Coordinates of C-alpha atoms in Angstrom, one line a residue:
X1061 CA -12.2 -10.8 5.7
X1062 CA -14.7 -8.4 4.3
X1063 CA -15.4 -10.2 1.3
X1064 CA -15.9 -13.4 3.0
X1065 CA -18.8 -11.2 4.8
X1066 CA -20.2 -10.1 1.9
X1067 CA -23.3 -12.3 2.5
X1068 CA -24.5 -10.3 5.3
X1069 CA -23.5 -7.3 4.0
X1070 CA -26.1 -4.4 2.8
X1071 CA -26.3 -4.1 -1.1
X1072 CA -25.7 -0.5 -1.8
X1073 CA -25.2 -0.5 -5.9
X1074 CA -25.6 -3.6 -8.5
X1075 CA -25.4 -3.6 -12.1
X1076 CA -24.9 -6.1 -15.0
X1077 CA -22.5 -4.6 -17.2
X1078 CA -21.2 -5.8 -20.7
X1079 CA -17.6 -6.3 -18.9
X1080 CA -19.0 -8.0 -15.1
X1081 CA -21.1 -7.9 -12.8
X1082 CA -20.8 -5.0 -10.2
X1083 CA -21.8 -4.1 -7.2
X1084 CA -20.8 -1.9 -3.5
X1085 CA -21.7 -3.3 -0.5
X1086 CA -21.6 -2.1 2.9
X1087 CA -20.8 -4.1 6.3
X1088 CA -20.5 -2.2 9.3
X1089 CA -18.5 0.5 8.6
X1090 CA -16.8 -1.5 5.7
X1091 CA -17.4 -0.3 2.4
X1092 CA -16.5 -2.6 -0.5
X1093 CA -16.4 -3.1 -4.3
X1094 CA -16.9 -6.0 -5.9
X1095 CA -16.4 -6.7 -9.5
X1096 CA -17.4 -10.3 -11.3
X1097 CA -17.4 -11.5 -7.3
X1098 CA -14.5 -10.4 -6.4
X1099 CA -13.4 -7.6 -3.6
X1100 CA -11.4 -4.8 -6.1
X1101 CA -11.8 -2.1 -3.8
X1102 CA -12.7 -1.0 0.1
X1103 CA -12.1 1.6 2.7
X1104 CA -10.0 -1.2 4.8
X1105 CA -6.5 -2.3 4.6
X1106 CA -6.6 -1.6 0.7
X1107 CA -6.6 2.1 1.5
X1108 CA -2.9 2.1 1.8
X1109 CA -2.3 1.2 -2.2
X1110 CA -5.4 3.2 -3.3
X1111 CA -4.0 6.5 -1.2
X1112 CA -0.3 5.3 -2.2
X1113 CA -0.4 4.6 -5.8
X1114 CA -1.1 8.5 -6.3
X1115 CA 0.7 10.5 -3.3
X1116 CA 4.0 8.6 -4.1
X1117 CA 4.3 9.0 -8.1
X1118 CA 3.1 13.1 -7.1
X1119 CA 5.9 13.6 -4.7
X1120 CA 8.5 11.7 -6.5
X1121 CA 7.7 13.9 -9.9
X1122 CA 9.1 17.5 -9.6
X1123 CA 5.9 19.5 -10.6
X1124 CA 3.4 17.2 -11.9
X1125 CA 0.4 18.8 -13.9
X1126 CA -1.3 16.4 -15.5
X1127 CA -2.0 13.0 -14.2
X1128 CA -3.6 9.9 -15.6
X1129 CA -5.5 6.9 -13.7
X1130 CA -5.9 3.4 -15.3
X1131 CA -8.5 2.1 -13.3
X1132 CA -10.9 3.6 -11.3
X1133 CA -12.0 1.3 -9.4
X1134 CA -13.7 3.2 -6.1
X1135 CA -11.9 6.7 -7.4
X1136 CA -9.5 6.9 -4.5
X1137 CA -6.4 6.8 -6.3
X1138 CA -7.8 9.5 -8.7
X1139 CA -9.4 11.5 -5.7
X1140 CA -5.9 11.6 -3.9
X1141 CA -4.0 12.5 -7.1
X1142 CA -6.6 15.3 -7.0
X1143 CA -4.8 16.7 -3.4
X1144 CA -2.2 18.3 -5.6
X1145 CA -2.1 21.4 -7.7
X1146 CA -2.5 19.5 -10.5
X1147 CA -4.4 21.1 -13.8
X1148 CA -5.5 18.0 -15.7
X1149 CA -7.0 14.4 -13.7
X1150 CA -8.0 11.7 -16.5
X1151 CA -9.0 8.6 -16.0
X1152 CA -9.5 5.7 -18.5
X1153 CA -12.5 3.0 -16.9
X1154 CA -13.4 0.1 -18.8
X1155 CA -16.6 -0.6 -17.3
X1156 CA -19.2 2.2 -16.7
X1157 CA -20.7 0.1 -13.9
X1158 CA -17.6 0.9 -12.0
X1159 CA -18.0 4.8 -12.6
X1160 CA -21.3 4.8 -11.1
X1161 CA -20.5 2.3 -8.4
X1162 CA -17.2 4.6 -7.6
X1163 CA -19.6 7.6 -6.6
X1164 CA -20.7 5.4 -3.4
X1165 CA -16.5 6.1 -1.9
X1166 CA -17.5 10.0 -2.0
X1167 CA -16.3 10.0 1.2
X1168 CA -12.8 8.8 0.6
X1169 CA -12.2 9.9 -2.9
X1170 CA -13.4 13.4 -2.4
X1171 CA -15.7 13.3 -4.4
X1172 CA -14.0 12.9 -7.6
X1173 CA -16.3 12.9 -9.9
X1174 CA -17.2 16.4 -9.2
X1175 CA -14.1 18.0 -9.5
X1176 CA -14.0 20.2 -12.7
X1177 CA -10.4 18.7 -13.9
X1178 CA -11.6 15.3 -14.2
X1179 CA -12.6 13.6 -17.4
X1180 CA -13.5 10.2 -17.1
X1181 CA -13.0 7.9 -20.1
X1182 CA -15.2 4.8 -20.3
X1183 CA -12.8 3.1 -22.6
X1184 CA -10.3 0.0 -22.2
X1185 CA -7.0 2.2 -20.9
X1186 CA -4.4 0.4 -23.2
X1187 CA -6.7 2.3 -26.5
X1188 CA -6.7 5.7 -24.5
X1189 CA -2.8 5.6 -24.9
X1190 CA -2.9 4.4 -28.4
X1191 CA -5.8 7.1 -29.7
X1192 CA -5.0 10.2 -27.7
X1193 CA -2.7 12.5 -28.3
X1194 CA -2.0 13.6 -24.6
X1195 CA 0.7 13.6 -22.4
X1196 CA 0.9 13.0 -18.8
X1197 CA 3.6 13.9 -16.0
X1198 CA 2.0 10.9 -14.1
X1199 CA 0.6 7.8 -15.4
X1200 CA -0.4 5.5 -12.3
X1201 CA -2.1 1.6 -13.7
X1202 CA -3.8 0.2 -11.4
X1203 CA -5.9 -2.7 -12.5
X1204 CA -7.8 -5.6 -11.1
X1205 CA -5.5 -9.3 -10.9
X1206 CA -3.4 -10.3 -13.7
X1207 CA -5.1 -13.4 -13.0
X1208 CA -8.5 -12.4 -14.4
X1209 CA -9.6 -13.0 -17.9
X1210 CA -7.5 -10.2 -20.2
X1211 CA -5.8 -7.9 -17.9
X1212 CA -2.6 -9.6 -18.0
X1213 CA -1.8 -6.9 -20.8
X1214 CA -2.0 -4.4 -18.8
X1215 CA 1.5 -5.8 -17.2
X1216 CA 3.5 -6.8 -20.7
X1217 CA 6.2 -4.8 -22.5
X1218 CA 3.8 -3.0 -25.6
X1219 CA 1.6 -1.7 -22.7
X1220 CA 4.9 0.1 -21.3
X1221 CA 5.9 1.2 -24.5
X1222 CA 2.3 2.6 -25.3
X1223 CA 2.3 4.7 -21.6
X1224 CA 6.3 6.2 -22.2
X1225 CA 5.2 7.6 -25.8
X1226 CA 2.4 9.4 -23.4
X1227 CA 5.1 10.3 -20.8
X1228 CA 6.1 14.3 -21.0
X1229 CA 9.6 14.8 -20.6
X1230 CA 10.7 14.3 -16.7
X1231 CA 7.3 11.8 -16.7
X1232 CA 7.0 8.8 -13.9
X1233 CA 4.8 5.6 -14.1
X1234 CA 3.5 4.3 -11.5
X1235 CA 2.1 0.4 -11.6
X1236 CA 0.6 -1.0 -9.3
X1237 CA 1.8 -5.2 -8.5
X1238 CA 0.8 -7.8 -5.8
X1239 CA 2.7 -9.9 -4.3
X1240 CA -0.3 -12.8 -3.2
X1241 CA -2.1 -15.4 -5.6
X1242 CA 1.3 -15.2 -7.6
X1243 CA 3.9 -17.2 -8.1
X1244 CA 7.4 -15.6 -7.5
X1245 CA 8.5 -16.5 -10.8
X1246 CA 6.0 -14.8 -12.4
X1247 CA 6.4 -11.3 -9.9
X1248 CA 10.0 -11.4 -10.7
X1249 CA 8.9 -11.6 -14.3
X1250 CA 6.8 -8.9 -14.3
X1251 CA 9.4 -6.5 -12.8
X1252 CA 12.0 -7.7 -15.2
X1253 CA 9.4 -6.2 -17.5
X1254 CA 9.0 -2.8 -16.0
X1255 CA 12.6 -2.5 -15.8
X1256 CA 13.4 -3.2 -19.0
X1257 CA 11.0 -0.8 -20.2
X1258 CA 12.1 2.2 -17.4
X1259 CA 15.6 2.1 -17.0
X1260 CA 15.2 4.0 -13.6
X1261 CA 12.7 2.2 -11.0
X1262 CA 12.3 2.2 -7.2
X1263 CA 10.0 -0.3 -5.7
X1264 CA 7.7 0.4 -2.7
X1265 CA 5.7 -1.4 -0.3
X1266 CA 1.7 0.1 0.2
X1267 CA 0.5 -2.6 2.3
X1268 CA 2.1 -6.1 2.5
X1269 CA 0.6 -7.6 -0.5
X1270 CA 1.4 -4.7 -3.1
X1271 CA 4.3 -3.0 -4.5
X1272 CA 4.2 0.2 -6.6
X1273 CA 6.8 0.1 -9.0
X1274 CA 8.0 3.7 -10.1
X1275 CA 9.7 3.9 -13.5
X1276 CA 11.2 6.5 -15.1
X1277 CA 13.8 7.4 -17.9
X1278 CA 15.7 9.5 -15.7
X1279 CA 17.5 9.1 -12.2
X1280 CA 14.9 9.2 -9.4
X1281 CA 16.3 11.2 -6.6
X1282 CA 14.2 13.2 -3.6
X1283 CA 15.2 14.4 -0.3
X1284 CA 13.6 14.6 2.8
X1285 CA 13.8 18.2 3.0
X1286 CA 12.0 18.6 -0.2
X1287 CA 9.4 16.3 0.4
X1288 CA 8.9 17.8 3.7
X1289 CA 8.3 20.7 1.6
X1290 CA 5.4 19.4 -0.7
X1291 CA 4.0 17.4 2.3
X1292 CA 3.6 20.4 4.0
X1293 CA 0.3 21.4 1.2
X1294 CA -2.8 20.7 4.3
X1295 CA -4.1 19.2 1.9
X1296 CA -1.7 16.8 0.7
X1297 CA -0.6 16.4 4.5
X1298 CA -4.1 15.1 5.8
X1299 CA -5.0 12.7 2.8
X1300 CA -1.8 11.2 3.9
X1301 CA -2.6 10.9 7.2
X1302 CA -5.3 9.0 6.6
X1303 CA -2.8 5.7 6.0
X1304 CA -0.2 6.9 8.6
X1305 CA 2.6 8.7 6.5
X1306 CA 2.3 12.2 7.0
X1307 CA 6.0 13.0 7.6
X1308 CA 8.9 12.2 5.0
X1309 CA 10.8 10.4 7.3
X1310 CA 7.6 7.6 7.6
X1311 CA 6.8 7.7 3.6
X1312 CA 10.2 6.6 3.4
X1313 CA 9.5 3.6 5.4
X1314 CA 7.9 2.3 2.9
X1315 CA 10.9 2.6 -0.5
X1316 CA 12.0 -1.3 -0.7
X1317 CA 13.9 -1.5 -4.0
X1318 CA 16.4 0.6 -6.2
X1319 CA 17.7 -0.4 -10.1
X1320 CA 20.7 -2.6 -8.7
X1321 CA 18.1 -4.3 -5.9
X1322 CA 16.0 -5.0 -8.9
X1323 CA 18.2 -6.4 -10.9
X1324 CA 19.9 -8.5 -8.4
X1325 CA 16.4 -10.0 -7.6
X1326 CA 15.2 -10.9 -11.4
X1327 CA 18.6 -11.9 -12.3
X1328 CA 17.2 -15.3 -13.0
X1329 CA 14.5 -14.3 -15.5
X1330 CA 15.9 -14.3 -19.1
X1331 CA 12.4 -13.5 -20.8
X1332 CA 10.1 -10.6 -21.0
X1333 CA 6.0 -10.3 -20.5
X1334 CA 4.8 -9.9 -24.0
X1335 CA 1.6 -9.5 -26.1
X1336 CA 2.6 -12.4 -27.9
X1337 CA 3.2 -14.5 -24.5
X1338 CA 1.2 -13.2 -22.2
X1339 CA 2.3 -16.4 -19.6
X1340 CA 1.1 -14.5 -16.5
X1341 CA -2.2 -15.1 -17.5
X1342 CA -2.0 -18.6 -17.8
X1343 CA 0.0 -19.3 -14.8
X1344 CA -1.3 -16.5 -12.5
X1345 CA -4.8 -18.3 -12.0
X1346 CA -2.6 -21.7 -11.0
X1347 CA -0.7 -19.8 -8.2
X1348 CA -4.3 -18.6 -6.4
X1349 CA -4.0 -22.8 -4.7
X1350 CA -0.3 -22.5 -4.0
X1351 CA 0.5 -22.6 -0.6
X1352 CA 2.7 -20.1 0.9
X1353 CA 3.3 -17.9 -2.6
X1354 CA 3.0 -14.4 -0.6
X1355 CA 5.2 -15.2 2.4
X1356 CA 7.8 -16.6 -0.4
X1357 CA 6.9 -13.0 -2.6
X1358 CA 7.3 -10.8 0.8
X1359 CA 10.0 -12.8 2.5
X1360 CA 11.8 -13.1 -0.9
X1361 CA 12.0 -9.7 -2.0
X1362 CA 12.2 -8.1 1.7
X1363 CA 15.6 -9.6 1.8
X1364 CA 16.8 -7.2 -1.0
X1365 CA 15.2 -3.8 1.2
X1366 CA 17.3 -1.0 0.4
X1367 CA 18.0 1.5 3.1
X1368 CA 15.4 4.9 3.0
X1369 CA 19.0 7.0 2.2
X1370 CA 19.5 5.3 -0.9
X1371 CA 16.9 7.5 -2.5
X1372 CA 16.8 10.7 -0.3
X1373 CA 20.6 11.2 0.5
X1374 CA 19.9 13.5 3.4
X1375 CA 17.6 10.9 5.1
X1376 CA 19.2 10.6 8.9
X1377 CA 18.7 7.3 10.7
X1378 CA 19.9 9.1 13.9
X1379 CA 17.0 11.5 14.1
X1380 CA 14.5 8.2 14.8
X1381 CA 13.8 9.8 18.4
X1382 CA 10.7 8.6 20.5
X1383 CA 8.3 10.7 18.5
X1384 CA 9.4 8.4 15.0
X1385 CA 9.5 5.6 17.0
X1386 CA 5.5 6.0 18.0
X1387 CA 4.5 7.2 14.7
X1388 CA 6.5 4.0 12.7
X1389 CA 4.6 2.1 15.4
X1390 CA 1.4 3.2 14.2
X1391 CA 2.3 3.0 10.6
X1392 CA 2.9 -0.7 10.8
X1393 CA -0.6 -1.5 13.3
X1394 CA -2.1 0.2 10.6
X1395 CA -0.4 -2.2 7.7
X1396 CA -1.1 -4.8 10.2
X1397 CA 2.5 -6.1 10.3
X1398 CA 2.5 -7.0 13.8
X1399 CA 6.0 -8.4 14.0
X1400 CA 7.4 -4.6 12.6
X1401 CA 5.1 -3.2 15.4
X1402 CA 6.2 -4.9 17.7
X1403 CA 9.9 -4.1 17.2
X1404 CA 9.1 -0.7 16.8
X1405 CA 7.6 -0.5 20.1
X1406 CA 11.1 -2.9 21.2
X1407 CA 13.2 0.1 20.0
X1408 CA 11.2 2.9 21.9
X1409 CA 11.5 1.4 25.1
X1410 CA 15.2 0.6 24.7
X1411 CA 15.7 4.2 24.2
X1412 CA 13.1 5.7 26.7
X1413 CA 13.0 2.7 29.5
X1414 CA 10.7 4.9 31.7
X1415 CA 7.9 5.3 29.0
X1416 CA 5.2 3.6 30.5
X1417 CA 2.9 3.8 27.8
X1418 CA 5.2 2.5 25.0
X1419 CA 5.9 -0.5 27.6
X1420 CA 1.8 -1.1 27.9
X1421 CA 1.1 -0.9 23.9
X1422 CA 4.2 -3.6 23.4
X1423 CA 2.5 -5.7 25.8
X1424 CA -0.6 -5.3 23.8
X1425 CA 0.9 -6.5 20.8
X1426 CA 2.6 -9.3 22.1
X1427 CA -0.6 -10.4 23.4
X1428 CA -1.8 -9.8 19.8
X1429 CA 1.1 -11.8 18.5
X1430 CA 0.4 -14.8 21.2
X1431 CA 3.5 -14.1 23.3
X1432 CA 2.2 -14.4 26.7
X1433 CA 5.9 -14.2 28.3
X1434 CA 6.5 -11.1 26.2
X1435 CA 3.3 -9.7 26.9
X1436 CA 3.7 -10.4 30.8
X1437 CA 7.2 -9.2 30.6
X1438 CA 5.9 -5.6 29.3
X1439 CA 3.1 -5.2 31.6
X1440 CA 4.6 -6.4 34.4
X1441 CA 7.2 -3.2 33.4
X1442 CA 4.1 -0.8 32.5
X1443 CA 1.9 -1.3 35.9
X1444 CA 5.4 -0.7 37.9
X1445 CA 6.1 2.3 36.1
X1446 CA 2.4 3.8 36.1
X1447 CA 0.3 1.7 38.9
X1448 CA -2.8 3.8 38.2
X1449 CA -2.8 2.5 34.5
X1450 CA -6.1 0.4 33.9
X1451 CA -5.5 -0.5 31.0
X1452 CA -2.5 -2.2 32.1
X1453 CA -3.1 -3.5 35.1
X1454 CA -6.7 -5.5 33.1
X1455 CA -4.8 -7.1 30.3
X1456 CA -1.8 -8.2 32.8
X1457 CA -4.9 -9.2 35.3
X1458 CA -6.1 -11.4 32.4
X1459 CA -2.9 -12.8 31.6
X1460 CA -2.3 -14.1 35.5
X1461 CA -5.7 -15.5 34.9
X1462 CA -5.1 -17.8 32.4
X1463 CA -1.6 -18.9 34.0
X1464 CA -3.6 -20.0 36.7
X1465 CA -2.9 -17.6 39.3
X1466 CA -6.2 -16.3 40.5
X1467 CA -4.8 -14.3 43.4
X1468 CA -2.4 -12.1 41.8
X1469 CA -5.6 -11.6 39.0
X1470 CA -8.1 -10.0 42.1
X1471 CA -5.2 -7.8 43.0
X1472 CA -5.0 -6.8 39.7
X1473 CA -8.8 -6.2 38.6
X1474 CA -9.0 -4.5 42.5
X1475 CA -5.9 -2.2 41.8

């Protein structure tokens, strides 16, 4: 919705580079990056694959030291990697346009640029891991649409092969994967390709549209004591906050897919991505008039979710109290998934009936949702539970307005 703004927006940065045009504009208080026209980057829903794409590789890696970004973009991902003692923060940048443009996200990449560990490369990322002769604990690549002109290599098998030989031992990639503008085809295809190349991967959701596939060549295991332990860094604690998943038991939300999820999903895909056939880029720009592609992508692969203990053993489903319940509640209004919201909120009042409040903010989101009986249901329960509520007793006097009852409305607005 911000991009569609974009013509009243304030221009903050433009420049013509030799890759695209680029240039940060600000709307409100939506910041956004464009790149040849199109929204790469913002400080809006896209904050939870920006913040993601680093914090999950980092806490899935035992001790991670050096870390590498492909993609800058607005410098979030990087500035977020930076929230761990780490010693080394590259960062390969095809397009010095986007460096400068990045510094405008200060705010929300902490400033990356000035941070003394990071070196920024303005160089094409697959030639960073072919020239230099470094090696990373984390390698996250994050790139703009397979669709667009020459990135669909940045998603084929040599490019995997080129990032393991820069893998230390005990290494983890992270790549970043939507699941809109694509055909499912062609997102099964390219996870057949990252698990062909990463014989370990888990699969997680950032926001509905992105997955972050993890791959490494050994057995990824964590527990929810130990990363209760590394989320416990202020640091690292706060930056997550700032998409809803400060506690393990909420990160963990988020873990979709294991190895035999995976490869019961891309059964049906005999063929790899290659250099040679790079087919996502040819069919990837076809998909953006499909109809219905991400509901098929999110439905689709939702129906393969992997319970949270599947990778943290010790993970306890019983310990979802009230508190959880509220917090999971906030997690999803912040994804805005509205349906997951909602049964969040569902669950909370089945197991504390007398909580007013949780009755009024499921009423909200039904009404959100356009489920008046739902809606009328849970306020109707809210205002008998806590009469001096205002809140509630406005949005149910609104809702007896519109069914036409402009008595029991007066009452309302006058209680």
């Amino acid at each position: 919705s911000v991009a569609k703004e974009a013509a009243g927006a304030t221009l903050l940065f433009y420049r013509d580079s030799l890759n695209a045009t680029v240039s940060v504009h600000r709307l409100g208080e939506s910041l956004f990056l464009k790149v040849g026209g199109k929204t790469d980057a913002s400080n809006g829903i896209d904050m939870g694959t920006q913040v993601l794409s680093a914090h999950i590789p980092l806490l899935l890696h035992p001790d991670p030291k050096r870390v590498l970004v492909i993609g800058l973009g607005s410098g979030v991902t990087l500035g977020h990697a930076g929230r761990y003692p780490v010693s080394t923060l590259h960062c390969a940048e095809i397009d010095e346009a986007v460096i400068a443009a990045a510094r405008f996200f200060g705010d929300y990449n902490y400033d990356i640029h000035h941070d003394p560990r990071t070196r920024i490369f303005a160089a094409d990322g697959r030639n960073v891991l072919l020239a230099s002769p470094e090696r990373y604990d984390v390698i996250i690549s994050e790139p703009s649409n397979p669709w667009m002109s020459g990135l669909a290599n940045l998603f084929t098998r040599e490019f995997y092969a080129l990032a393991k030989r820069r893998l230390a031992p005990g290494g983890v990639m992270c790549q970043w994967l939507q699941l809109y503008g694509i055909f499912p085809s062609d997102a099964k295809l390219m996870l057949k390709t990252f698990h062909d190349a990463f014989p370990y991967v888990s699969v997680w959701s950032s926001v509905p549209g992105d997955l972050l596939l993890v791959g490494s060549m050994a057995p990824q295991t964590t527990s929810v004591a130990r990363l209760r332990e590394r989320m416990a860094n202020p640091a690292v604690r706060d930056a997550l906050a700032t998409v809803k998943v400060d506690r393990p038991e909420l990160l963990l939300q988020l873990f979709w897919l294991g190895n035999r999820e995976v490869e019961q999903l891309t059964q049906d895909i005999f063929w790899l991505h290659e250099d040679d056939q790079p087919s996502v880029e040819f069919s990837a720009p076809r998909s953006l008039y499909a109809a219905g592609a991400f509901q098929l992508n999110y439905d689709g692969i939702e129906r393969f979710k992997s319970a949270p203990g599947a990778i943290a053993p010790d993970y306890d489903p019983s310990l979802e109290n009230g508190e959880f319940l509220r917090s999971l509640a906030e997690l999803w209004a912040a994804r805005e998934e509205l349906d997951k919201e909602q049964q969040a909120y569902e669950r909370l009042v089945a197991l504390d009936p007398l909580a007013a409040d949780a009755w009024m903010r499921l009423g909200q989101v039904s009404l959100r949702a356009r489920q008046p009986l739902r809606a009328e249901a849970a306020l109707e329960r809210a205002v008998a539970l806590r009469p001096q509520d205002a809140e509630a007793c406005r949005l149910l006097a609104r809702l007896r307005w519109q069914q036409g009852l402009p008595d029991d409305a007066q009452r309302l607005y006058e209680q």
